[in-house]
Short mmCIF file of C-alpha atoms in Angstrom, two decimals:
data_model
loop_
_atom_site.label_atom_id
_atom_site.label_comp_id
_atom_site.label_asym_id
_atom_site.label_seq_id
_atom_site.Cartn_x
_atom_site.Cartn_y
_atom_site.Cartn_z
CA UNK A 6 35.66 10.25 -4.22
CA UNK A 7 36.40 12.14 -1.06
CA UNK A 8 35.35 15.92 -0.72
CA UNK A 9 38.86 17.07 0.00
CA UNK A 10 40.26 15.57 -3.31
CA UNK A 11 36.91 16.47 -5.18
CA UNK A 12 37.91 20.19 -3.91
CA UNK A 13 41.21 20.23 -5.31
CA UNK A 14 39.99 18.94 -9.29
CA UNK A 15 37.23 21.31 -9.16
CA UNK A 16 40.07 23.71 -7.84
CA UNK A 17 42.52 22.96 -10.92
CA UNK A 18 40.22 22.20 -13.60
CA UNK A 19 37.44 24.63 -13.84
CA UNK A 20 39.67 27.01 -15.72
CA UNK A 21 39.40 24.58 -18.16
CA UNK A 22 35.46 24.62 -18.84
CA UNK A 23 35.59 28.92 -18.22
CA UNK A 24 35.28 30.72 -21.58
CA UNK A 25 38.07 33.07 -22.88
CA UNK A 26 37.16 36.01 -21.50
CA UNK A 27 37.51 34.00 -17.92
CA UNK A 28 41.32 34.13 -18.95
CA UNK A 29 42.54 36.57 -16.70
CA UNK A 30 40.35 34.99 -13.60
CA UNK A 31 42.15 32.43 -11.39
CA UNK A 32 40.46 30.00 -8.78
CA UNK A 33 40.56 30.43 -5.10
CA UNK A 34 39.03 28.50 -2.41
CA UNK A 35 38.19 30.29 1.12
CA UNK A 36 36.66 29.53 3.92
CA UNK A 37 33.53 31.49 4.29
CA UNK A 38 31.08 31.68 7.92
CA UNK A 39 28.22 32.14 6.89
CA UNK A 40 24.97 32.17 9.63
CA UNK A 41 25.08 28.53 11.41
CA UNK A 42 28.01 27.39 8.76
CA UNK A 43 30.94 27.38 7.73
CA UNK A 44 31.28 26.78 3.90
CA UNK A 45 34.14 26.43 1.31
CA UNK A 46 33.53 28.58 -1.02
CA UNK A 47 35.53 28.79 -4.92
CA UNK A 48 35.62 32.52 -5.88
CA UNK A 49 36.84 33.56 -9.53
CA UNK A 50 39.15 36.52 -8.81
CA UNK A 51 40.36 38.97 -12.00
CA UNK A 52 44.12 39.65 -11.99
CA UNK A 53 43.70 43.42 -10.90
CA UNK A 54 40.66 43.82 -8.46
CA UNK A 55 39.44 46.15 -5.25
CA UNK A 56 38.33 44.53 -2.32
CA UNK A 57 34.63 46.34 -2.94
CA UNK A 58 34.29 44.03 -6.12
CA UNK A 59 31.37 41.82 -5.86
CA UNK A 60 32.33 38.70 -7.02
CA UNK A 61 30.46 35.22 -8.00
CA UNK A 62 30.57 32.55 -5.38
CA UNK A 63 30.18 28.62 -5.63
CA UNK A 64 29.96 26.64 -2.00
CA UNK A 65 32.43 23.50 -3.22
CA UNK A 66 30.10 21.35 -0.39
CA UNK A 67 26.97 22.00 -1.75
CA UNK A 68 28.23 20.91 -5.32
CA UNK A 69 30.02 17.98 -3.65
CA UNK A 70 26.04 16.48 -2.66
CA UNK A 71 25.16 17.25 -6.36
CA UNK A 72 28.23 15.52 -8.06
CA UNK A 73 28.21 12.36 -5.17
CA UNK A 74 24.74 11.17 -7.08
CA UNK A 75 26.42 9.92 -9.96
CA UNK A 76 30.18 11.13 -9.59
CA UNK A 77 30.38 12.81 -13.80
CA UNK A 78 33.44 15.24 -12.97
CA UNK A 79 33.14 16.59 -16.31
CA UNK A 80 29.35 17.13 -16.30
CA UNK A 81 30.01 19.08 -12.68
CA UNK A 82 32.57 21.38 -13.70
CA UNK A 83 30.29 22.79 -16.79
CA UNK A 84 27.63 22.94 -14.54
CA UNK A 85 29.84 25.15 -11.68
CA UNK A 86 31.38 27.15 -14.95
CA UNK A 87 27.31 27.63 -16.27
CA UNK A 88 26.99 29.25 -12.45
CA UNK A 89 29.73 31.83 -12.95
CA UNK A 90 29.09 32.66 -16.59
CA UNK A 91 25.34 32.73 -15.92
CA UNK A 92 26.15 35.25 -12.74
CA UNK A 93 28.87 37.58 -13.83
CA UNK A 94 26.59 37.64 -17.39
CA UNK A 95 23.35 38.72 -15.47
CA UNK A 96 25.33 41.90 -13.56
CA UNK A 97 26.36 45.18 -14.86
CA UNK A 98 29.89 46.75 -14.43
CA UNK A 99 28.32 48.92 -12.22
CA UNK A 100 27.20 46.20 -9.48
CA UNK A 101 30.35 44.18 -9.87
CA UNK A 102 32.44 47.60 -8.10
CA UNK A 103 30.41 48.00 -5.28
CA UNK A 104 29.95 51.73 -3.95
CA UNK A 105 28.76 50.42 -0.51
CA UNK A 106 27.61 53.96 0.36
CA UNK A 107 25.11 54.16 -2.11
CA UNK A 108 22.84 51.40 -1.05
CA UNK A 109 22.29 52.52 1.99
CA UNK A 110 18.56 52.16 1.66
CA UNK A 111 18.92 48.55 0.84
CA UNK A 112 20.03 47.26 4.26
CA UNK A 113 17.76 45.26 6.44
CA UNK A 114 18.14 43.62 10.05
CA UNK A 115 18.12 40.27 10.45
CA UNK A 116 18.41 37.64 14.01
CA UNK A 117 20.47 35.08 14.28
CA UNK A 118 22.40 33.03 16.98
CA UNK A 119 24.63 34.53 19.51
CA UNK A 120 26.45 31.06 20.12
CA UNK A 121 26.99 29.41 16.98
CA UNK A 122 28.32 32.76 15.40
CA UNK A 123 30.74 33.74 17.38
CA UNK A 124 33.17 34.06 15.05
CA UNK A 125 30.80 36.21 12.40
CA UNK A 126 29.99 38.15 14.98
CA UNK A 127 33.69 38.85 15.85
CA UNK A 128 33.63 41.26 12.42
CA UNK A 129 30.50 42.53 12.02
CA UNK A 130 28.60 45.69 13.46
CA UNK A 131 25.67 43.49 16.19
CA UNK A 132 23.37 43.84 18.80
CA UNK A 133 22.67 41.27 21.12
CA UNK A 134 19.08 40.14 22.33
CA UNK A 135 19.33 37.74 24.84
CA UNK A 136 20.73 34.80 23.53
CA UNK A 137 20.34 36.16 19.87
CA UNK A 138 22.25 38.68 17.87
CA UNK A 139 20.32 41.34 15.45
CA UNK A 140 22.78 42.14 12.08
CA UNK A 141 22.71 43.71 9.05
CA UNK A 142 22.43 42.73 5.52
CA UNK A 143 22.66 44.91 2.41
CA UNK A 144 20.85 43.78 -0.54
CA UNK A 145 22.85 43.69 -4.01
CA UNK A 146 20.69 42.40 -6.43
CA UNK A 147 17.10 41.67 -6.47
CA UNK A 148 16.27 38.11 -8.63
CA UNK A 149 13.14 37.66 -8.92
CA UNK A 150 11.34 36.99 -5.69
CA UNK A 151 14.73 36.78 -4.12
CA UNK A 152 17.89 38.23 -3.59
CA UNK A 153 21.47 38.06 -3.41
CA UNK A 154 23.20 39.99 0.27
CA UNK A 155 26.07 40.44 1.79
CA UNK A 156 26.38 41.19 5.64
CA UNK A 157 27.40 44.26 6.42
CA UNK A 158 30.88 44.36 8.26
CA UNK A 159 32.81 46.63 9.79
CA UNK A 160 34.71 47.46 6.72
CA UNK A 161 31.44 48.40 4.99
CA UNK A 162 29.85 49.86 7.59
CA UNK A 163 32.96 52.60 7.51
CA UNK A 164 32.24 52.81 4.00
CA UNK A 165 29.03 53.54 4.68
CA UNK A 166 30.21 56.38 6.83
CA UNK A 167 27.64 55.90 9.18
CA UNK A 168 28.09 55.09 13.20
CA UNK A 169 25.78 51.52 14.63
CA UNK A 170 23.17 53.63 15.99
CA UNK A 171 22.34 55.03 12.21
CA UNK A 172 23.25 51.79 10.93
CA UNK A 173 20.29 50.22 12.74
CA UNK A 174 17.89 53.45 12.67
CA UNK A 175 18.23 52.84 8.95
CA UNK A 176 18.24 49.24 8.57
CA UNK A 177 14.99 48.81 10.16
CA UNK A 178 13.23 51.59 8.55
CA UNK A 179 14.00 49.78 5.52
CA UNK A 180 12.82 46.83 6.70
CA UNK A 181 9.96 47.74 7.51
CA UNK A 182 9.53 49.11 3.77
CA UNK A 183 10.97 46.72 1.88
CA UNK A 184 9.41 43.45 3.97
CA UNK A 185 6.46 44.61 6.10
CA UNK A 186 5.56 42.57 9.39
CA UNK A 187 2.81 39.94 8.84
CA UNK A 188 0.43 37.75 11.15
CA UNK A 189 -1.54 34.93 9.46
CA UNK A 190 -3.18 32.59 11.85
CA UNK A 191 -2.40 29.11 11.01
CA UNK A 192 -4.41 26.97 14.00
CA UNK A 193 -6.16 27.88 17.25
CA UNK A 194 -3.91 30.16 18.62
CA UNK A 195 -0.78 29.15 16.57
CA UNK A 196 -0.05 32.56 14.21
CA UNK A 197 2.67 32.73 12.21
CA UNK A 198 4.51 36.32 12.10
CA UNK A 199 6.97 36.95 9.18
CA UNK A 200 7.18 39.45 6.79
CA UNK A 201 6.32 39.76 3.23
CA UNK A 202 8.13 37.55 1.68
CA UNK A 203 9.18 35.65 4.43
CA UNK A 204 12.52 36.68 4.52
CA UNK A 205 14.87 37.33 7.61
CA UNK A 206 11.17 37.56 9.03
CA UNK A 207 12.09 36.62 13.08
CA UNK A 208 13.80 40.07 13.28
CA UNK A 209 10.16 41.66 13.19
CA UNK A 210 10.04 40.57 16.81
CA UNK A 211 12.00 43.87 17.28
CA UNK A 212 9.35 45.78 16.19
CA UNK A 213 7.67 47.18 19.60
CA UNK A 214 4.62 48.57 18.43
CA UNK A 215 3.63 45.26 15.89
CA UNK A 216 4.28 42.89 18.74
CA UNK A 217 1.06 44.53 21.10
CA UNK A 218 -0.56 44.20 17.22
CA UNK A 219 1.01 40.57 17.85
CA UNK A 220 -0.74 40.56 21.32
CA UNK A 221 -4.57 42.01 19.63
CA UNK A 222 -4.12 39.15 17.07
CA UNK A 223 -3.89 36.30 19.20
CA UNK A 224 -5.96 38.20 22.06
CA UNK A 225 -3.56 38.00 25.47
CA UNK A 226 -1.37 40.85 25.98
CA UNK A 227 1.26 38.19 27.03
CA UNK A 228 2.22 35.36 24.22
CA UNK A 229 5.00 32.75 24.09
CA UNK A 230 7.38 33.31 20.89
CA UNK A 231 8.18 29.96 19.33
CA UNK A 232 11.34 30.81 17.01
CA UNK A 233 11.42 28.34 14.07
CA UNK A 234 13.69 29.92 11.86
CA UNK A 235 15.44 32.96 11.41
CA UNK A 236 12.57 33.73 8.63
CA UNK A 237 9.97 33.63 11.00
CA UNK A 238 8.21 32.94 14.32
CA UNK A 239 5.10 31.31 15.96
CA UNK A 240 2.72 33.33 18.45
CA UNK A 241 0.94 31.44 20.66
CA UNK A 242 -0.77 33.08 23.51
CA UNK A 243 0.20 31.87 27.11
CA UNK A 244 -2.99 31.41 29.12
CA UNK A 245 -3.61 28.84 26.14
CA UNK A 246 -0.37 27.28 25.83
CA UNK A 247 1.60 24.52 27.80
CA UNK A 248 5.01 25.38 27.84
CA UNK A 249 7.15 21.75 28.28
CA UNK A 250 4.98 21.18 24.99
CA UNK A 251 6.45 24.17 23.10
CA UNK A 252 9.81 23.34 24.01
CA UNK A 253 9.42 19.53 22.51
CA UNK A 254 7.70 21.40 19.72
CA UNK A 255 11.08 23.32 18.69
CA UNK A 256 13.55 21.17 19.45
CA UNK A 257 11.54 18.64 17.28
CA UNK A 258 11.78 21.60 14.80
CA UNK A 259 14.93 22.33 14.97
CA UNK A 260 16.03 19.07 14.74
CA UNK A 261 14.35 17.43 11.76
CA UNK A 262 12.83 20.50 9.73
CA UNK A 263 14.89 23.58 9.95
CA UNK A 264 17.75 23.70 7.93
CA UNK A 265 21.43 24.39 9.74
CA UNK A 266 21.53 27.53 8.22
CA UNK A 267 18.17 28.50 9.37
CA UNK A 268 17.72 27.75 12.59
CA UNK A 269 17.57 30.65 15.38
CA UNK A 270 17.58 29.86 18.98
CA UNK A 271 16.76 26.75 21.06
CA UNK A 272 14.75 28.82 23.69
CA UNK A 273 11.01 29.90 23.93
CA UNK A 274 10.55 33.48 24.49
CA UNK A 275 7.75 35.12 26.08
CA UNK A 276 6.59 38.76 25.07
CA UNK A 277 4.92 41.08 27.35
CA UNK A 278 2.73 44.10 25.56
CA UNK A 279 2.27 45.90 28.52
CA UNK A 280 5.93 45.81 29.78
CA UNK A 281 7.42 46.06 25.96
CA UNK A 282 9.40 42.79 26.66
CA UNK A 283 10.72 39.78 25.75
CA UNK A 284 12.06 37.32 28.01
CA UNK A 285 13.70 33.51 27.66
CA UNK A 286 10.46 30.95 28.87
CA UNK A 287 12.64 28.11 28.58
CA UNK A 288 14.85 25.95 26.28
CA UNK A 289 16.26 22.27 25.80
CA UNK A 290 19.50 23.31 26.32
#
Protein backbone atom coordinates (compact mmCIF):
# COMPACT_ATOMS: atom_id res chain seq x y z
CA UNK A 1 0.00 0.00 0.00
CA UNK A 2 1.30 3.45 -0.72
CA UNK A 3 1.79 6.03 2.21
CA UNK A 4 -0.47 8.60 0.63
CA UNK A 5 -3.50 6.16 0.46
CA UNK A 6 -2.40 4.51 3.88
CA UNK A 7 -2.80 8.34 5.15
CA UNK A 8 -6.16 8.82 3.99
CA UNK A 9 -7.73 5.18 5.78
CA UNK A 10 -5.94 5.96 8.85
CA UNK A 11 -7.47 9.54 8.17
CA UNK A 12 -11.21 8.18 7.80
CA UNK A 13 -11.21 5.25 9.92
CA UNK A 14 -9.66 5.86 13.22
CA UNK A 15 -12.86 7.40 14.46
CA UNK A 16 -13.96 4.13 14.20
CA UNK A 17 -11.53 2.30 16.79
CA UNK A 18 -11.79 5.87 19.26
CA UNK A 19 -14.04 5.19 22.28
CA UNK A 20 -17.28 7.25 22.89
CA UNK A 21 -16.08 9.85 24.67
CA UNK A 22 -13.69 10.51 21.39
CA UNK A 23 -17.19 11.45 19.82
CA UNK A 24 -16.91 14.97 19.64
CA UNK A 25 -13.03 14.73 18.31
CA UNK A 26 -12.53 14.75 14.51
CA UNK A 27 -9.23 13.80 12.59
CA UNK A 28 -6.91 16.22 11.01
CA UNK A 29 -3.73 15.74 9.28
CA UNK A 30 -1.02 18.73 9.20
CA UNK A 31 2.07 19.17 8.19
CA UNK A 32 4.36 19.65 11.09
CA UNK A 33 8.54 20.92 10.81
CA UNK A 34 9.89 19.60 13.24
CA UNK A 35 14.10 19.95 13.76
CA UNK A 36 15.70 18.31 10.42
CA UNK A 37 11.93 17.07 9.30
CA UNK A 38 9.10 17.58 8.14
CA UNK A 39 6.39 15.12 9.43
CA UNK A 40 2.60 14.47 8.85
CA UNK A 41 1.21 14.52 11.77
CA UNK A 42 -2.88 13.23 12.68
CA UNK A 43 -4.08 15.48 15.57
CA UNK A 44 -7.55 14.65 17.36
CA UNK A 45 -9.17 18.11 17.65
CA UNK A 46 -12.51 18.57 20.15
CA UNK A 47 -15.35 20.48 18.47
CA UNK A 48 -14.83 23.71 20.66
CA UNK A 49 -11.03 24.25 21.46
CA UNK A 50 -8.31 27.32 22.11
CA UNK A 51 -5.33 27.35 20.23
CA UNK A 52 -3.27 26.95 23.82
CA UNK A 53 -4.83 23.34 24.06
CA UNK A 54 -2.21 20.76 24.12
CA UNK A 55 -3.27 18.16 22.08
CA UNK A 56 -2.08 14.35 21.32
CA UNK A 57 -0.06 13.89 18.21
CA UNK A 58 0.60 10.70 15.95
CA UNK A 59 3.44 11.20 12.98
CA UNK A 60 1.25 9.13 10.10
CA UNK A 61 5.13 8.26 8.61
CA UNK A 62 6.43 6.81 11.49
CA UNK A 63 3.28 4.47 11.80
CA UNK A 64 3.47 3.91 8.03
CA UNK A 65 7.25 1.87 8.81
CA UNK A 66 5.33 0.03 11.63
CA UNK A 67 2.18 -1.05 9.58
CA UNK A 68 4.55 -1.76 6.08
CA UNK A 69 5.98 -5.01 8.20
CA UNK A 70 3.00 -6.93 7.83
CA UNK A 71 0.32 -4.42 6.32
CA UNK A 72 -2.85 -5.48 9.39
CA UNK A 73 -4.87 -2.07 8.86
CA UNK A 74 -7.06 -3.06 11.56
CA UNK A 75 -4.34 -4.07 14.06
CA UNK A 76 -2.68 -0.36 13.19
CA UNK A 77 -5.55 1.73 13.77
CA UNK A 78 -6.12 0.17 17.52
CA UNK A 79 -2.70 0.56 18.01
CA UNK A 80 -2.71 4.62 16.81
CA UNK A 81 -6.29 4.83 18.87
CA UNK A 82 -4.25 2.92 22.14
CA UNK A 83 -1.69 6.14 21.52
CA UNK A 84 -4.38 8.79 21.92
CA UNK A 85 -6.44 7.12 24.63
CA UNK A 86 -3.25 6.14 26.46
CA UNK A 87 -2.07 10.09 26.11
CA UNK A 88 -5.11 12.22 26.64
CA UNK A 89 -5.81 9.40 29.73
CA UNK A 90 -2.30 10.07 31.34
CA UNK A 91 -2.91 14.23 31.38
CA UNK A 92 -4.98 16.30 33.60
CA UNK A 93 -7.49 19.02 32.43
CA UNK A 94 -5.16 21.28 33.67
CA UNK A 95 -2.15 20.40 31.16
CA UNK A 96 -4.45 19.87 28.23
CA UNK A 97 -5.26 24.16 28.44
CA UNK A 98 -1.95 25.29 28.47
CA UNK A 99 -1.23 28.61 30.55
CA UNK A 100 2.10 29.13 28.67
CA UNK A 101 3.05 31.80 31.23
CA UNK A 102 3.21 29.63 33.99
CA UNK A 103 5.96 27.34 32.93
CA UNK A 104 8.24 29.67 32.50
CA UNK A 105 10.80 27.82 34.54
CA UNK A 106 10.48 24.83 32.34
CA UNK A 107 12.11 26.22 29.18
CA UNK A 108 15.50 25.12 28.07
CA UNK A 109 17.85 26.08 25.00
CA UNK A 110 18.58 23.83 22.60
CA UNK A 111 21.10 24.00 18.95
CA UNK A 112 20.10 23.03 15.96
CA UNK A 113 20.76 23.75 12.18
CA UNK A 114 20.61 27.12 10.67
CA UNK A 115 20.14 25.59 7.04
CA UNK A 116 17.89 22.80 7.18
CA UNK A 117 15.40 24.89 9.42
CA UNK A 118 14.81 27.63 7.73
CA UNK A 119 11.44 27.46 7.70
CA UNK A 120 11.12 26.67 11.77
CA UNK A 121 13.17 29.25 12.25
CA UNK A 122 10.94 31.64 10.19
CA UNK A 123 8.38 31.47 13.50
CA UNK A 124 10.23 31.01 16.30
CA UNK A 125 12.16 33.44 18.77
CA UNK A 126 16.42 32.26 17.64
CA UNK A 127 19.80 33.12 17.89
CA UNK A 128 22.21 32.27 15.44
CA UNK A 129 25.80 30.77 16.14
CA UNK A 130 27.61 30.50 13.18
CA UNK A 131 26.11 28.12 11.08
CA UNK A 132 23.77 26.92 14.00
CA UNK A 133 20.70 28.37 15.56
CA UNK A 134 20.15 28.25 19.61
CA UNK A 135 16.00 27.87 20.40
CA UNK A 136 13.82 27.29 22.96
CA UNK A 137 11.80 24.48 24.20
CA UNK A 138 9.27 24.42 27.04
CA UNK A 139 8.78 21.26 28.77
CA UNK A 140 5.02 19.99 29.27
CA UNK A 141 5.17 16.87 30.84
CA UNK A 142 7.88 14.97 32.41
CA UNK A 143 7.53 10.82 31.59
CA UNK A 144 9.69 9.15 33.21
CA UNK A 145 13.25 9.80 32.20
CA UNK A 146 11.84 11.80 29.37
CA UNK A 147 9.68 14.35 28.28
CA UNK A 148 7.20 15.66 26.04
CA UNK A 149 8.11 19.80 24.53
CA UNK A 150 6.96 22.06 22.46
CA UNK A 151 9.19 24.89 20.89
CA UNK A 152 8.55 27.98 21.96
CA UNK A 153 7.21 30.39 19.15
CA UNK A 154 6.50 33.64 18.80
CA UNK A 155 2.95 33.24 19.79
CA UNK A 156 4.07 31.74 23.11
CA UNK A 157 6.78 33.68 23.70
CA UNK A 158 4.07 36.82 23.79
CA UNK A 159 2.23 34.74 26.06
CA UNK A 160 4.94 34.45 28.02
CA UNK A 161 5.12 38.20 28.18
CA UNK A 162 8.64 38.20 28.17
CA UNK A 163 11.09 40.03 25.40
CA UNK A 164 14.22 37.33 23.65
CA UNK A 165 16.76 38.68 25.86
CA UNK A 166 14.66 37.28 29.11
CA UNK A 167 13.58 34.51 27.07
CA UNK A 168 17.17 33.26 26.83
CA UNK A 169 18.45 34.71 30.36
CA UNK A 170 15.81 32.30 31.59
CA UNK A 171 16.04 29.43 29.39
CA UNK A 172 19.53 28.79 30.16
CA UNK A 173 19.38 29.28 33.79
CA UNK A 174 17.04 26.52 33.65
CA UNK A 175 19.09 24.57 31.78
CA UNK A 176 21.60 24.63 33.61
CA UNK A 177 19.24 23.38 36.59
CA UNK A 178 17.26 21.09 35.13
CA UNK A 179 20.23 19.27 32.82
CA UNK A 180 23.66 20.22 34.21
CA UNK A 181 26.78 20.23 31.76
CA UNK A 182 28.79 16.95 31.85
CA UNK A 183 32.37 15.75 30.62
CA UNK A 184 33.07 11.97 30.70
CA UNK A 185 36.19 10.98 28.91
CA UNK A 186 35.52 8.23 26.57
CA UNK A 187 39.28 7.58 24.83
CA UNK A 188 42.60 9.43 24.83
CA UNK A 189 41.56 12.72 24.39
CA UNK A 190 38.03 12.00 22.95
CA UNK A 191 35.45 13.46 25.95
CA UNK A 192 32.11 13.47 25.51
CA UNK A 193 30.20 16.75 26.90
CA UNK A 194 26.36 16.50 27.35
CA UNK A 195 24.29 17.07 30.06
CA UNK A 196 22.50 14.97 32.50
CA UNK A 197 20.44 13.15 30.76
CA UNK A 198 21.76 13.69 27.57
CA UNK A 199 19.23 15.75 26.31
CA UNK A 200 19.48 18.85 23.90
CA UNK A 201 23.10 18.44 25.44
CA UNK A 202 25.25 20.36 22.31
CA UNK A 203 23.66 23.65 23.53
CA UNK A 204 26.06 23.42 26.69
CA UNK A 205 28.70 24.60 24.26
CA UNK A 206 27.13 28.03 25.10
CA UNK A 207 28.09 27.84 28.40
CA UNK A 208 31.41 30.16 28.60
CA UNK A 209 32.68 29.39 31.83
CA UNK A 210 32.16 25.14 31.45
CA UNK A 211 33.90 25.24 28.11
CA UNK A 212 37.61 26.57 29.86
CA UNK A 213 36.26 23.54 32.47
CA UNK A 214 36.02 21.81 28.87
CA UNK A 215 39.62 23.10 28.15
CA UNK A 216 41.12 21.78 32.10
CA UNK A 217 39.47 18.41 31.22
CA UNK A 218 41.10 17.59 28.15
CA UNK A 219 44.26 19.81 29.18
CA UNK A 220 44.79 22.48 26.01
CA UNK A 221 43.15 25.69 26.40
CA UNK A 222 42.27 25.31 22.64
CA UNK A 223 40.08 22.00 21.61
CA UNK A 224 38.31 21.04 18.37
CA UNK A 225 34.35 20.54 18.96
CA UNK A 226 33.18 17.50 17.06
CA UNK A 227 29.20 18.00 16.96
CA UNK A 228 27.52 14.55 16.73
CA UNK A 229 24.17 15.33 17.57
CA UNK A 230 22.17 17.98 18.81
CA UNK A 231 22.32 15.90 22.31
CA UNK A 232 25.82 16.19 22.55
CA UNK A 233 29.42 16.89 21.47
CA UNK A 234 33.01 15.44 21.35
CA UNK A 235 36.15 17.44 22.81
CA UNK A 236 39.18 16.63 21.49
CA UNK A 237 42.11 18.80 22.14
CA UNK A 238 43.96 20.29 19.02
CA UNK A 239 47.70 19.89 19.54
CA UNK A 240 46.51 16.09 19.66
CA UNK A 241 44.14 15.98 16.93
CA UNK A 242 44.38 15.78 13.03
CA UNK A 243 41.79 17.72 11.64
CA UNK A 244 41.00 16.08 7.81
CA UNK A 245 40.48 13.00 10.28
CA UNK A 246 37.73 14.70 12.36
CA UNK A 247 35.99 15.85 9.45
CA UNK A 248 35.79 12.05 7.89
CA UNK A 249 34.95 11.22 11.47
CA UNK A 250 31.52 13.33 11.33
CA UNK A 251 30.51 13.09 8.14
CA UNK A 252 30.88 9.25 8.67
CA UNK A 253 28.65 10.13 11.70
CA UNK A 254 26.35 11.95 10.32
CA UNK A 255 25.83 9.82 7.65
CA UNK A 256 25.30 6.31 8.99
CA UNK A 257 24.66 6.86 12.87
CA UNK A 258 22.87 10.03 13.63
CA UNK A 259 19.41 10.05 13.08
CA UNK A 260 17.82 12.95 10.57
CA UNK A 261 16.31 14.45 13.34
CA UNK A 262 19.41 14.56 15.31
CA UNK A 263 21.99 15.64 13.50
CA UNK A 264 23.57 19.30 14.12
CA UNK A 265 26.06 20.75 11.83
CA UNK A 266 28.46 19.31 9.22
CA UNK A 267 31.41 21.56 10.44
CA UNK A 268 34.17 21.09 13.16
CA UNK A 269 34.40 23.88 15.50
CA UNK A 270 37.29 24.94 17.40
CA UNK A 271 36.97 26.62 20.96
CA UNK A 272 39.41 28.98 22.32
CA UNK A 273 39.41 29.39 26.44
CA UNK A 274 41.48 32.21 26.44
CA UNK A 275 39.65 34.22 23.68
CA UNK A 276 35.97 32.82 24.88
CA UNK A 277 35.43 31.53 21.26
CA UNK A 278 34.26 29.30 18.96
CA UNK A 279 35.11 29.26 15.46
CA UNK A 280 34.19 26.86 12.18
CA UNK A 281 37.72 24.44 11.73
CA UNK A 282 36.31 23.00 8.76
CA UNK A 283 33.45 20.94 7.21
CA UNK A 284 32.59 18.48 4.21
CA UNK A 285 30.42 20.76 2.81
Amino acid sequence: MKYELFKQIVTERIMDFMPPIFSNFSPEVESVQKVNVKKDALILKPAESGTSMALPIVYLDDMYEIFSIDEDMDEMLSFVAGIFVSYTGSISQEELNVDFASKKDSVIVSLINTESNEELLSDIPHIEILNMSLIFRMIMRWIGDGFDSVIVNNSILEDMGLTKQELYDLAVENSRRIFPPTIEQLEDDVYVVSNRGNMFGAATMIYEDFMKDVGRTVGDENFYVLPSSIHQFFAIPEKNANLEQLIMMLAEGNTNITRESDMLSNAVYSYSTTRGALRKAASYR
